[in-house]
CSV table of C-alpha atoms in Angstrom, one decimal:
chain,number,residue,atom,x,y,z
A,1366,MET,CA,-26.1,-37.8,-12.8
A,1367,LYS,CA,-26.7,-37.2,-9.1
A,1368,ASP,CA,-29.9,-35.7,-7.9
A,1369,VAL,CA,-28.3,-32.4,-7.1
A,1370,TYR,CA,-31.6,-30.7,-6.1
A,1371,ASN,CA,-32.1,-33.4,-3.4
A,1372,ILE,CA,-28.5,-32.7,-2.2
A,1373,PHE,CA,-29.2,-29.0,-2.2
A,1374,ARG,CA,-32.4,-29.4,-0.2
A,1375,ASN,CA,-30.8,-31.7,2.3
A,1376,THR,CA,-27.9,-29.2,2.8
A,1377,ILE,CA,-30.4,-26.4,3.6
A,1378,ARG,CA,-32.5,-28.6,6.0
A,1379,ALA,CA,-29.6,-30.3,7.8
A,1380,ASN,CA,-27.8,-27.1,8.5
A,1381,GLY,CA,-30.8,-24.9,9.2
A,1382,LEU,CA,-29.9,-22.4,6.4
A,1383,VAL,CA,-33.4,-21.1,5.7
A,1384,GLY,CA,-36.2,-21.0,8.3
A,1385,ASN,CA,-39.9,-21.0,7.6
A,1386,GLY,CA,-41.1,-17.8,6.2
A,1387,GLU,CA,-37.6,-16.4,5.6
A,1388,LYS,CA,-36.7,-14.5,2.5
A,1389,VAL,CA,-33.4,-15.1,0.7
A,1390,LEU,CA,-31.2,-12.6,-1.3
A,1391,ALA,CA,-29.0,-14.5,-3.7
A,1392,ALA,CA,-25.6,-13.0,-4.6
A,1393,VAL,CA,-25.3,-13.7,-8.4
A,1394,SER,CA,-22.2,-12.9,-10.3
A,1395,GLY,CA,-23.4,-14.6,-13.5
A,1396,GLY,CA,-20.9,-17.4,-13.2
A,1397,ALA,CA,-22.0,-21.1,-13.3
A,1398,ASP,CA,-22.1,-21.5,-9.5
A,1399,SER,CA,-24.3,-18.5,-8.7
A,1400,VAL,CA,-26.7,-19.1,-11.7
A,1401,PHE,CA,-27.1,-22.7,-10.5
A,1402,MET,CA,-27.8,-21.6,-6.9
A,1403,LEU,CA,-30.3,-19.0,-8.1
A,1404,LEU,CA,-32.3,-21.6,-10.1
A,1405,LEU,CA,-32.4,-24.1,-7.3
A,1406,LEU,CA,-33.4,-21.4,-4.8
A,1407,LYS,CA,-36.2,-20.4,-7.1
A,1408,LYS,CA,-37.4,-24.0,-7.1
A,1409,TYR,CA,-37.1,-24.5,-3.4
A,1410,LEU,CA,-38.5,-21.2,-2.0
A,1411,PRO,CA,-42.1,-20.0,-2.1
A,1412,VAL,CA,-43.1,-17.3,-4.5
A,1413,GLY,CA,-41.9,-13.9,-3.4
A,1414,ALA,CA,-39.2,-15.2,-1.0
A,1415,LEU,CA,-36.3,-14.8,-3.4
A,1416,GLY,CA,-34.3,-11.8,-4.7
A,1417,ALA,CA,-31.0,-11.5,-6.6
A,1418,ALA,CA,-28.2,-9.0,-6.2
A,1419,HIS,CA,-25.3,-8.3,-8.5
A,1420,PHE,CA,-22.3,-6.1,-7.6
A,1421,ASN,CA,-20.1,-4.6,-10.4
A,1422,HIS,CA,-16.6,-4.1,-9.1
A,1423,MET,CA,-15.6,-2.1,-12.2
A,1424,ILE,CA,-12.4,-4.1,-12.5
A,1425,ARG,CA,-12.9,-5.9,-15.8
A,1426,GLY,CA,-14.4,-3.1,-18.0
A,1427,GLN,CA,-16.8,-4.2,-20.6
A,1428,GLU,CA,-16.6,-7.8,-19.4
A,1429,ALA,CA,-18.0,-6.7,-16.0
A,1430,ASP,CA,-20.8,-4.7,-17.7
A,1431,ARG,CA,-21.6,-7.8,-19.7
A,1432,ASP,CA,-22.0,-9.8,-16.5
A,1433,GLU,CA,-24.4,-7.3,-15.0
A,1434,ALA,CA,-26.5,-7.2,-18.1
A,1435,PHE,CA,-26.6,-11.0,-18.2
A,1436,VAL,CA,-27.8,-11.4,-14.6
A,1437,LYS,CA,-30.4,-8.7,-15.0
A,1438,GLU,CA,-31.8,-10.5,-18.1
A,1439,LEU,CA,-31.7,-13.8,-16.3
A,1440,CYS,CA,-33.7,-12.5,-13.3
A,1441,ALA,CA,-36.3,-10.9,-15.6
A,1442,GLY,CA,-36.7,-14.2,-17.4
A,1443,ILE,CA,-37.5,-16.2,-14.3
A,1444,GLY,CA,-39.4,-13.5,-12.4
A,1445,VAL,CA,-36.9,-12.7,-9.6
A,1446,PRO,CA,-36.4,-9.2,-8.3
A,1447,PHE,CA,-33.0,-7.8,-9.3
A,1448,PHE,CA,-30.8,-5.4,-7.4
A,1449,ALA,CA,-27.6,-3.9,-8.8
A,1450,GLY,CA,-24.8,-2.0,-7.2
A,1451,SER,CA,-21.3,-0.9,-8.2
A,1452,ALA,CA,-18.1,0.7,-7.0
A,1453,ASP,CA,-14.8,1.6,-8.6
A,1454,ILE,CA,-12.8,-0.9,-6.6
A,1455,PRO,CA,-9.4,-0.2,-8.2
A,1456,PHE,CA,-9.8,3.5,-7.3
A,1457,LEU,CA,-11.0,2.8,-3.7
A,1458,ALA,CA,-8.3,0.2,-3.1
A,1459,GLY,CA,-5.7,2.7,-4.1
A,1460,LYS,CA,-7.3,5.5,-2.0
A,1461,GLU,CA,-7.6,3.3,1.1
A,1462,GLY,CA,-4.3,1.5,0.7
A,1463,THR,CA,-5.8,-2.0,0.7
A,1464,GLY,CA,-5.6,-4.9,-1.8
A,1465,ILE,CA,-8.0,-5.3,-4.6
A,1466,GLU,CA,-9.6,-8.5,-3.3
A,1467,GLU,CA,-9.9,-7.2,0.2
A,1468,CYS,CA,-11.5,-4.0,-1.0
A,1469,ALA,CA,-13.8,-5.8,-3.4
A,1470,ARG,CA,-15.0,-8.1,-0.6
A,1471,LYS,CA,-15.6,-5.2,1.8
A,1472,TYR,CA,-17.8,-3.2,-0.6
A,1473,ARG,CA,-19.6,-6.3,-2.1
A,1474,TYR,CA,-20.7,-7.5,1.3
A,1475,ALA,CA,-21.6,-4.0,2.4
A,1476,PHE,CA,-23.8,-3.8,-0.7
A,1477,LEU,CA,-25.5,-7.2,0.0
A,1478,GLU,CA,-26.1,-6.3,3.6
A,1479,ASP,CA,-27.6,-3.0,2.6
A,1480,VAL,CA,-30.0,-4.5,0.0
A,1481,ALA,CA,-31.0,-7.3,2.4
A,1482,SER,CA,-31.7,-4.8,5.3
A,1483,LYS,CA,-33.7,-2.4,3.1
A,1484,ASN,CA,-35.8,-5.0,1.4
A,1485,GLY,CA,-36.6,-7.4,4.2
A,1486,PHE,CA,-34.3,-10.3,3.3
A,1487,ASP,CA,-33.4,-12.6,6.2
A,1488,ARG,CA,-30.6,-14.5,4.5
A,1489,ILE,CA,-27.9,-13.8,2.0
A,1490,ALA,CA,-26.9,-16.8,-0.1
A,1491,VAL,CA,-23.5,-17.1,-1.7
A,1492,ALA,CA,-22.4,-19.8,-4.1
A,1493,HIS,CA,-19.3,-21.4,-2.7
A,1494,ASN,CA,-19.4,-25.1,-3.8
A,1495,LEU,CA,-17.6,-28.3,-2.8
A,1496,SER,CA,-14.7,-27.7,-5.2
A,1497,ASP,CA,-14.2,-24.2,-3.8
A,1498,ASN,CA,-14.1,-25.7,-0.3
A,1499,ALA,CA,-11.5,-28.3,-1.3
A,1500,GLU,CA,-9.3,-25.7,-2.9
A,1501,THR,CA,-9.6,-23.5,0.2
A,1502,ILE,CA,-8.6,-26.4,2.5
A,1503,LEU,CA,-5.6,-27.3,0.3
A,1504,MET,CA,-4.5,-23.7,0.2
A,1505,HIS,CA,-4.7,-23.4,4.0
A,1506,LEU,CA,-2.9,-26.7,4.4
A,1507,LEU,CA,0.0,-25.4,2.2
A,1508,ARG,CA,0.1,-22.2,4.2
A,1509,GLY,CA,0.1,-24.0,7.6
A,1510,GLY,CA,-3.4,-22.9,8.5
A,1511,ALA,CA,-3.9,-25.3,11.4
A,1512,LEU,CA,-7.5,-26.3,12.4
A,1513,ASP,CA,-9.0,-22.8,11.6
A,1514,GLY,CA,-7.9,-23.2,8.0
A,1515,LEU,CA,-8.4,-26.9,7.7
A,1516,SER,CA,-12.0,-26.6,8.8
A,1517,GLY,CA,-12.9,-25.2,5.4
A,1518,ILE,CA,-15.7,-22.9,4.5
A,1519,PRO,CA,-18.7,-23.0,6.9
A,1520,TYR,CA,-22.3,-23.5,5.8
A,1521,LYS,CA,-23.3,-20.3,7.5
A,1522,ARG,CA,-21.9,-17.3,9.3
A,1523,GLY,CA,-24.4,-14.7,10.6
A,1524,ARG,CA,-27.0,-14.4,7.9
A,1525,ILE,CA,-24.6,-15.5,5.1
A,1526,ILE,CA,-25.5,-19.0,3.9
A,1527,ARG,CA,-23.9,-21.4,1.4
A,1528,PRO,CA,-26.5,-23.9,0.1
A,1529,VAL,CA,-24.4,-25.4,-2.7
A,1530,LEU,CA,-21.4,-26.3,-0.5
A,1531,ASP,CA,-22.1,-30.0,-1.0
A,1532,ILE,CA,-22.2,-29.9,-4.8
A,1533,SER,CA,-19.0,-30.0,-7.0
A,1534,ARG,CA,-18.3,-27.6,-9.8
A,1535,ASP,CA,-18.5,-30.5,-12.3
A,1536,GLU,CA,-21.9,-31.4,-11.1
A,1537,ILE,CA,-23.0,-27.8,-11.3
A,1538,GLU,CA,-21.9,-27.4,-14.9
A,1539,GLU,CA,-23.4,-30.8,-15.9
A,1540,TYR,CA,-26.7,-29.6,-14.5
A,1541,LEU,CA,-26.6,-26.3,-16.4
A,1542,SER,CA,-25.6,-28.1,-19.6
A,1543,GLU,CA,-28.5,-30.6,-19.2
A,1544,HIS,CA,-31.0,-27.8,-18.6
A,1545,LYS,CA,-29.5,-25.7,-21.5
A,1546,THR,CA,-28.8,-22.8,-19.1
A,1547,GLY,CA,-26.1,-20.3,-20.0
A,1548,PHE,CA,-23.7,-18.5,-17.7
A,1549,VAL,CA,-20.7,-16.1,-18.0
A,1550,SER,CA,-17.1,-16.7,-17.4
A,1551,ASP,CA,-14.6,-14.5,-15.5
A,1552,SER,CA,-11.4,-14.3,-17.5
A,1553,THR,CA,-9.3,-13.9,-14.4
A,1554,ASN,CA,-10.2,-17.4,-13.2
A,1555,ALA,CA,-7.8,-18.8,-15.9
A,1556,ASP,CA,-4.9,-16.7,-14.6
A,1557,THR,CA,-2.5,-19.1,-13.0
A,1558,GLY,CA,-0.5,-16.2,-11.5
A,1559,TYR,CA,-2.9,-16.6,-8.5
A,1560,LEU,CA,-2.3,-19.5,-6.1
A,1561,ARG,CA,-6.0,-20.5,-5.9
A,1562,ASN,CA,-6.2,-20.8,-9.7
A,1563,ARG,CA,-3.1,-22.9,-9.8
A,1564,ILE,CA,-4.6,-25.2,-7.2
A,1565,ARG,CA,-7.8,-25.5,-9.2
A,1566,LEU,CA,-6.3,-25.8,-12.7
A,1567,GLU,CA,-3.0,-27.6,-12.0
A,1568,ILE,CA,-2.6,-29.1,-8.6
A,1569,ILE,CA,-6.0,-30.8,-8.0
A,1570,PRO,CA,-6.0,-32.2,-11.6
A,1571,PHE,CA,-2.5,-33.5,-11.1
A,1572,LEU,CA,-3.5,-35.2,-7.8
A,1573,LYS,CA,-6.6,-36.7,-9.5
A,1574,GLU,CA,-4.5,-38.1,-12.3
A,1575,LYS,CA,-1.8,-39.6,-10.0
A,1576,ILE,CA,-4.0,-41.1,-7.3
A,1577,GLY,CA,-6.8,-42.1,-9.6
A,1578,TYR,CA,-9.7,-40.2,-8.0
A,1579,ASP,CA,-10.8,-36.7,-7.2
A,1580,PRO,CA,-9.3,-35.7,-3.8
A,1581,SER,CA,-11.9,-33.0,-3.2
A,1582,PRO,CA,-14.6,-35.0,-1.4
A,1583,VAL,CA,-11.9,-36.5,0.8
A,1584,LEU,CA,-10.5,-33.1,1.7
A,1585,VAL,CA,-14.0,-31.9,2.5
A,1586,ARG,CA,-14.8,-34.9,4.7
A,1587,GLN,CA,-11.5,-34.3,6.7
A,1588,ALA,CA,-12.6,-30.7,7.1
A,1589,ARG,CA,-15.8,-31.8,8.7
A,1590,VAL,CA,-13.7,-33.7,11.3
A,1591,ALA,CA,-11.4,-30.7,11.8
A,1592,ALA,CA,-14.4,-28.4,12.3
A,1593,ASP,CA,-15.8,-30.6,15.1
A,1594,GLU,CA,-12.4,-30.7,16.8
A,1595,LYS,CA,-12.0,-27.0,16.3
A,1596,ASP,CA,-15.4,-26.5,18.0
A,1597,TYR,CA,-14.2,-28.6,21.0
A,1598,LEU,CA,-11.0,-26.6,21.3
A,1599,GLU,CA,-13.0,-23.4,21.0
A,1600,LYS,CA,-15.0,-24.3,24.1
A,1601,LYS,CA,-11.8,-25.3,26.0
A,1602,THR,CA,-10.2,-22.0,25.0
A,1603,ALA,CA,-13.3,-20.0,26.0
A,1604,ASP,CA,-13.3,-21.7,29.4
A,1605,PHE,CA,-9.6,-20.9,29.9
A,1606,CYS,CA,-10.0,-17.3,28.8
A,1607,ASP,CA,-13.0,-16.8,31.1
A,1608,SER,CA,-10.8,-17.8,34.0
A,1609,PHE,CA,-7.3,-16.5,33.1
A,1610,MET,CA,-7.8,-13.5,30.7
A,1611,LYS,CA,-9.0,-10.0,31.6
A,1612,LYS,CA,-9.3,-6.7,29.8
A,1613,THR,CA,-8.2,-3.4,31.2
A,1614,GLY,CA,-9.2,-0.6,28.9
A,1615,GLY,CA,-7.9,-1.6,25.4
A,1616,ASN,CA,-5.2,-3.9,26.8
A,1617,VAL,CA,-5.5,-7.6,27.6
A,1618,VAL,CA,-3.7,-9.6,30.3
A,1619,LEU,CA,-3.2,-13.4,30.2
A,1620,ASP,CA,-2.1,-15.4,33.2
A,1621,ALA,CA,1.3,-16.5,32.1
A,1622,GLU,CA,1.7,-19.4,34.5
A,1623,ALA,CA,-1.7,-20.8,33.7
A,1624,LEU,CA,-0.9,-20.5,30.0
A,1625,LEU,CA,2.2,-22.6,30.3
A,1626,LYS,CA,0.3,-25.3,32.2
A,1627,GLU,CA,-2.3,-25.6,29.5
A,1628,HIS,CA,-2.2,-27.9,26.5
A,1629,PRO,CA,-0.3,-26.2,23.6
A,1630,ALA,CA,-3.4,-26.4,21.3
A,1631,VAL,CA,-5.4,-24.4,23.8
A,1632,ALA,CA,-2.5,-22.1,24.7
A,1633,ARG,CA,-2.0,-21.0,21.1
A,1634,ARG,CA,-5.7,-20.3,20.7
A,1635,ALA,CA,-5.8,-18.4,24.0
A,1636,VAL,CA,-3.0,-16.1,22.8
A,1637,ARG,CA,-4.8,-15.5,19.5
A,1638,THR,CA,-8.0,-14.8,21.4
A,1639,ALA,CA,-6.1,-12.2,23.4
A,1640,LEU,CA,-4.7,-10.6,20.3
A,1641,CYS,CA,-8.2,-10.3,18.8
A,1642,SER,CA,-9.4,-8.6,22.0
A,1643,VAL,CA,-6.8,-5.8,21.9
A,1644,GLU,CA,-8.4,-2.5,21.0
A,1645,ASN,CA,-7.0,0.7,19.4
A,1646,GLY,CA,-7.5,4.2,20.7
A,1647,SER,CA,-11.0,4.3,19.2
A,1648,GLY,CA,-12.1,1.2,21.0
A,1649,GLU,CA,-12.0,-1.0,17.8
A,1650,PRO,CA,-10.3,-4.4,17.6
A,1651,VAL,CA,-6.9,-4.1,16.0
A,1652,PHE,CA,-7.1,-7.6,14.5
A,1653,LYS,CA,-10.2,-8.5,12.5
A,1654,GLY,CA,-10.2,-12.1,13.7
A,1655,ARG,CA,-8.1,-15.2,14.1
A,1656,LYS,CA,-7.2,-15.2,10.4
A,1657,ASP,CA,-5.6,-11.8,11.0
A,1658,ALA,CA,-3.8,-12.9,14.1
A,1659,ASP,CA,-1.4,-15.5,12.8
A,1660,SER,CA,0.0,-18.6,14.5
A,1661,ALA,CA,3.5,-17.3,14.3
A,1662,SER,CA,2.7,-14.4,16.6
A,1663,ALA,CA,1.1,-16.8,19.1
A,1664,GLU,CA,4.3,-19.0,19.0
A,1665,ARG,CA,6.5,-15.9,19.6
A,1666,VAL,CA,4.4,-14.9,22.6
A,1667,ILE,CA,4.5,-18.5,24.1
A,1668,ASP,CA,8.3,-18.6,23.6
A,1669,MET,CA,8.6,-15.3,25.3
A,1670,ILE,CA,6.6,-16.5,28.3
A,1671,ARG,CA,8.5,-19.8,28.4
A,1672,ASN,CA,11.8,-18.0,28.6
A,1673,GLY,CA,10.4,-16.3,31.7
A,1674,LYS,CA,12.4,-13.0,31.6
A,1675,LYS,CA,10.3,-10.2,33.0
A,1676,GLY,CA,10.2,-7.1,30.8
A,1677,SER,CA,10.8,-9.1,27.6
A,1678,SER,CA,8.4,-8.5,24.7
A,1679,ALA,CA,7.2,-10.0,21.5
A,1680,ASP,CA,6.0,-8.1,18.4
A,1681,CYS,CA,2.6,-9.4,17.3
A,1682,GLY,CA,2.2,-7.1,14.3
A,1683,LYS,CA,-0.2,-4.2,13.6
A,1684,GLY,CA,1.3,-2.2,16.4
A,1685,VAL,CA,0.4,-4.8,19.1
A,1686,THR,CA,3.1,-5.9,21.6
A,1687,ALA,CA,3.0,-8.6,24.2
A,1688,ARG,CA,5.1,-7.9,27.3
A,1689,LEU,CA,5.9,-10.2,30.2
A,1690,THR,CA,5.2,-8.5,33.5
A,1691,HIS,CA,4.6,-9.6,37.1
A,1692,SER,CA,0.9,-9.3,36.3
A,1693,GLY,CA,1.2,-11.8,33.4
A,1694,ALA,CA,1.5,-11.3,29.6
A,1695,VAL,CA,0.2,-7.9,28.8
A,1696,PHE,CA,-1.0,-7.3,25.2
A,1697,SER,CA,-1.2,-3.6,24.2
A,1698,TYR,CA,-1.6,-1.5,21.1
A,1699,CYS,CA,1.0,1.2,20.5
A,1700,PRO,CA,-0.1,3.7,17.9
A,1701,GLU,CA,2.4,4.7,15.2
A,1702,PRO,CA,4.7,7.4,16.5
A,1703,HIS,CA,4.6,9.5,13.3
A,1704,PRO,CA,1.2,11.3,13.3
A,1705,CYS,CA,2.0,13.4,10.2
A,1706,ALA,CA,2.4,10.3,8.0
A,1707,ASP,CA,-0.6,8.1,9.1
A,1708,GLN,CA,-2.2,7.7,5.7
A,1709,PRO,CA,-0.9,5.0,3.4
A,1710,PRO,CA,-0.1,6.1,-0.2
A,1711,SER,CA,-2.7,5.9,-2.9
A,1712,PHE,CA,-1.5,3.6,-5.6
A,1713,LYS,CA,-2.5,1.8,-8.8
A,1714,VAL,CA,-1.7,-1.6,-10.0
A,1715,ARG,CA,-1.3,-3.0,-13.6
A,1716,THR,CA,-0.3,-6.4,-14.8
A,1717,PHE,CA,1.3,-7.0,-18.2
A,1718,ARG,CA,3.0,-9.8,-20.1
A,1719,ARG,CA,6.8,-9.6,-20.4
A,1720,ASN,CA,8.3,-9.2,-23.8
A,1721,GLY,CA,12.0,-10.0,-24.5
A,1722,GLN,CA,14.8,-11.4,-22.5
A,1723,PRO,CA,16.8,-9.6,-19.8
A,1724,GLY,CA,18.8,-6.9,-21.5
A,1725,ALA,CA,16.5,-6.7,-24.5
A,1726,PRO,CA,15.4,-3.2,-25.7
A,1727,GLY,CA,13.0,-1.7,-23.3
A,1728,GLU,CA,14.0,-4.1,-20.4
A,1729,THR,CA,16.0,-1.4,-18.7
A,1730,LEU,CA,12.8,0.5,-18.2
A,1731,LEU,CA,11.7,-2.0,-15.5
A,1732,ARG,CA,13.6,-0.4,-12.7
A,1733,ALA,CA,12.2,0.4,-9.3
A,1734,GLY,CA,12.1,4.1,-8.4
A,1735,ARG,CA,10.7,6.2,-5.7
A,1736,ASP,CA,7.2,6.0,-6.9
A,1737,ARG,CA,7.0,2.7,-8.8
A,1738,ALA,CA,8.2,-0.9,-8.6
A,1739,PHE,CA,8.0,-4.0,-10.7
A,1740,PHE,CA,7.5,-7.6,-9.5
A,1741,ASP,CA,7.4,-11.1,-10.9
A,1742,LYS,CA,3.7,-11.8,-10.6
A,1743,ARG,CA,4.0,-15.5,-9.7
A,1744,LYS,CA,6.6,-14.9,-7.0
A,1745,TYR,CA,4.7,-11.9,-5.7
A,1746,SER,CA,1.4,-13.9,-5.5
A,1747,ASP,CA,3.1,-16.9,-3.8
A,1748,ILE,CA,4.6,-14.7,-1.1
A,1749,ILE,CA,1.2,-13.2,-0.4
A,1750,ALA,CA,-0.5,-16.6,-0.4
A,1751,GLY,CA,2.2,-17.9,2.0
A,1752,SER,CA,1.6,-15.0,4.4
A,1753,GLY,CA,-2.0,-16.1,5.0
A,1754,ARG,CA,-3.2,-12.7,3.6
A,1755,GLU,CA,-5.3,-12.0,0.6
A,1756,GLU,CA,-3.3,-9.0,-0.6
A,1757,ALA,CA,-0.2,-7.0,0.2
A,1758,VAL,CA,-0.8,-4.0,2.4
A,1759,TRP,CA,0.9,-0.7,3.2
A,1760,ARG,CA,2.1,-0.3,6.8
A,1761,HIS,CA,4.8,1.4,8.8
A,1762,CYS,CA,7.9,-0.6,9.5
A,1763,LEU,CA,8.0,-2.5,12.8
A,1764,PRO,CA,10.9,-3.3,15.1
A,1765,GLY,CA,12.7,-6.3,13.8
A,1766,ASP,CA,11.5,-5.9,10.2
A,1767,VAL,CA,13.9,-7.4,7.6
A,1768,ILE,CA,14.0,-7.5,3.8
A,1769,VAL,CA,16.0,-9.4,1.3
A,1770,PRO,CA,17.3,-6.4,-0.7
A,1771,PHE,CA,17.3,-6.6,-4.4
A,1772,GLY,CA,20.6,-8.2,-5.5
A,1773,MET,CA,21.4,-9.7,-2.2
A,1774,SER,CA,21.0,-13.3,-0.9
A,1775,GLY,CA,20.5,-12.6,2.8
A,1776,THR,CA,18.2,-10.5,4.9
A,1777,LYS,CA,19.0,-7.0,6.2
A,1778,LYS,CA,17.2,-5.1,8.9
A,1779,VAL,CA,15.0,-2.3,7.6
A,1780,ARG,CA,16.3,0.1,10.2
A,1781,LYS,CA,19.9,-0.7,9.1
A,1782,LEU,CA,18.9,0.1,5.5
A,1783,PHE,CA,17.5,3.4,6.6
A,1784,ILE,CA,20.8,4.3,8.2
A,1785,ASP,CA,22.8,3.1,5.2
A,1786,GLU,CA,20.6,5.2,2.9
A,1787,ARG,CA,21.0,8.2,5.1
A,1788,VAL,CA,17.2,8.5,5.8
A,1789,PRO,CA,16.8,11.2,8.5
A,1790,SER,CA,15.9,9.6,11.8
A,1791,GLU,CA,12.9,11.9,12.2
A,1792,GLU,CA,11.4,10.5,8.9
A,1793,ARG,CA,12.0,6.8,9.4
A,1794,ASP,CA,8.9,6.1,11.6
A,1795,GLY,CA,6.7,7.8,8.9
A,1796,ILE,CA,7.8,5.7,6.0
A,1797,PHE,CA,5.3,3.2,4.6
A,1798,VAL,CA,6.5,-0.2,3.3
A,1799,LEU,CA,4.6,-2.7,1.1
A,1800,SER,CA,4.3,-6.0,3.0
A,1801,ALA,CA,2.7,-9.4,3.0
A,1802,GLY,CA,2.6,-10.5,6.7
A,1803,ASN,CA,6.2,-10.3,7.9
A,1804,GLU,CA,7.7,-10.2,4.4
A,1805,ILE,CA,8.6,-6.7,3.1
A,1806,LEU,CA,8.2,-6.4,-0.7
A,1807,TRP,CA,9.1,-2.8,-1.3
A,1808,ILE,CA,10.5,0.2,0.5
A,1809,PRO,CA,9.7,3.1,-1.9
A,1810,GLY,CA,12.8,5.0,-2.8
A,1811,ILE,CA,15.1,2.4,-1.3
A,1812,CYS,CA,14.7,-1.1,-2.7
A,1813,THR,CA,12.4,-4.0,-3.6
A,1814,SER,CA,12.7,-7.5,-2.4
A,1815,GLU,CA,15.1,-9.9,-4.2
A,1816,LEU,CA,12.3,-12.6,-3.7
A,1817,THR,CA,10.2,-10.9,-6.3
A,1818,ARG,CA,13.0,-10.3,-8.9
A,1819,ILE,CA,12.1,-10.4,-12.6
A,1820,ASP,CA,14.2,-13.0,-14.3
A,1821,GLU,CA,14.3,-15.2,-17.5
A,1822,GLN,CA,11.5,-17.3,-16.1
A,1823,THR,CA,9.1,-14.4,-15.6
A,1824,ASP,CA,6.0,-14.5,-17.7
A,1825,GLU,CA,3.9,-11.7,-16.2
A,1826,ILE,CA,4.9,-8.6,-14.4
A,1827,ILE,CA,3.0,-6.5,-11.8
A,1828,GLU,CA,3.7,-2.8,-11.7
A,1829,ILE,CA,2.7,-0.8,-8.6
A,1830,SER,CA,2.8,3.0,-9.0
A,1831,ILE,CA,2.3,5.5,-6.1
A,1832,ILE,CA,-0.1,8.2,-7.1
A,1833,LYS,CA,1.2,11.6,-6.1
A,1834,GLU,CA,-1.2,14.0,-4.5
A,1835,GLY,CA,-2.6,16.3,-7.2
A,1836,THR,CA,-1.6,14.0,-10.0
A,1837,ALA,CA,-4.3,13.6,-12.7
A,1838,GLU,CA,-5.2,10.0,-13.5
């Protein structure tokens, strides 16, 4: 077996993850990776420099409570201070109109930051490992993630550090087995309805069998090269933006002529930098980062500039529009025009296994209505994964939005659907749709997407129900 502690120590030192005298808060779910990280941090750090935090998302009921109790007992056994937090993520996700994973990440990291700040911890350690990194790289490759995605998971970002990023999942579990250390398992990790789980459980093992070796280390080595090249392009892009991008209020202006003369790799990054610099009426960035501002939007803007027609525009999503003017390409945020319908609907999600064949008793109950819809889980998850997002989101429809209506083979403009369904014109701007990037999945009261149709191959079904105001849960 490899000397994993030596690898762990070298990762920390080579990447400057923990400085002299710094205290570390370990995020511990109770799974093998985080338990392994906690034990090695306990060995590496001086007495009093380590704490552990566990966040209960209240998603998996008794299983989640079991995990919290396990971590608490583990910390007591090795003398590490334990901090616990919780939030009803399913309820909050429905209330805020966000996906479960996005909402869970938001509240988990807010909890970790709060514990670290209040208790004097300088770093927050999370347990992403080499196998996680390889899966992430492959997932971004399949999505067309370019260098940003192919660079993989970084060793550190802010005060978040990843000290086990050079150790594989097999090595972690071998170490725990040898040291007779237990851990808990999350049942959702075996659900192949999620793309990441299929990559872990099916695609990487298939590649390993067919090529004769584990591709994970190779993917990670290539990611290191991609990260270096990304850093170089980042510098070139920053130099370009310093010279040819300016902000005026919440708007951003790019020199269109200079952009066309620049190398395409830098031009695309410059457009995405511009998008990430656009602010809403409250002075907050509309896009959360480059991951939020996709490459497709950058290509649309560059095509618009290349065509050279003044007054032309490109929709960049989230209410941001790029318009070609005599001053250059102007990026601006246009707030939604329907102020009385600015809150996305609250909703709940449940997943269940399908019983029977189409037309079987009870099957006719799976019909979309005004307040609920049903989706093939695998198709639904694949569309979300392909969009580059973590979850589907509610938003107002945008100019040019299309959907493949249930029962049809081609796309249809959402605005045309509104006309056909006799939706009053004054109500159309206030209607929320469920989307994954540019793909519309459901327009409540009108139709779902044919792309998520339940058929004879469907194994699991997702039901999404809108919670009417005042309805008891």
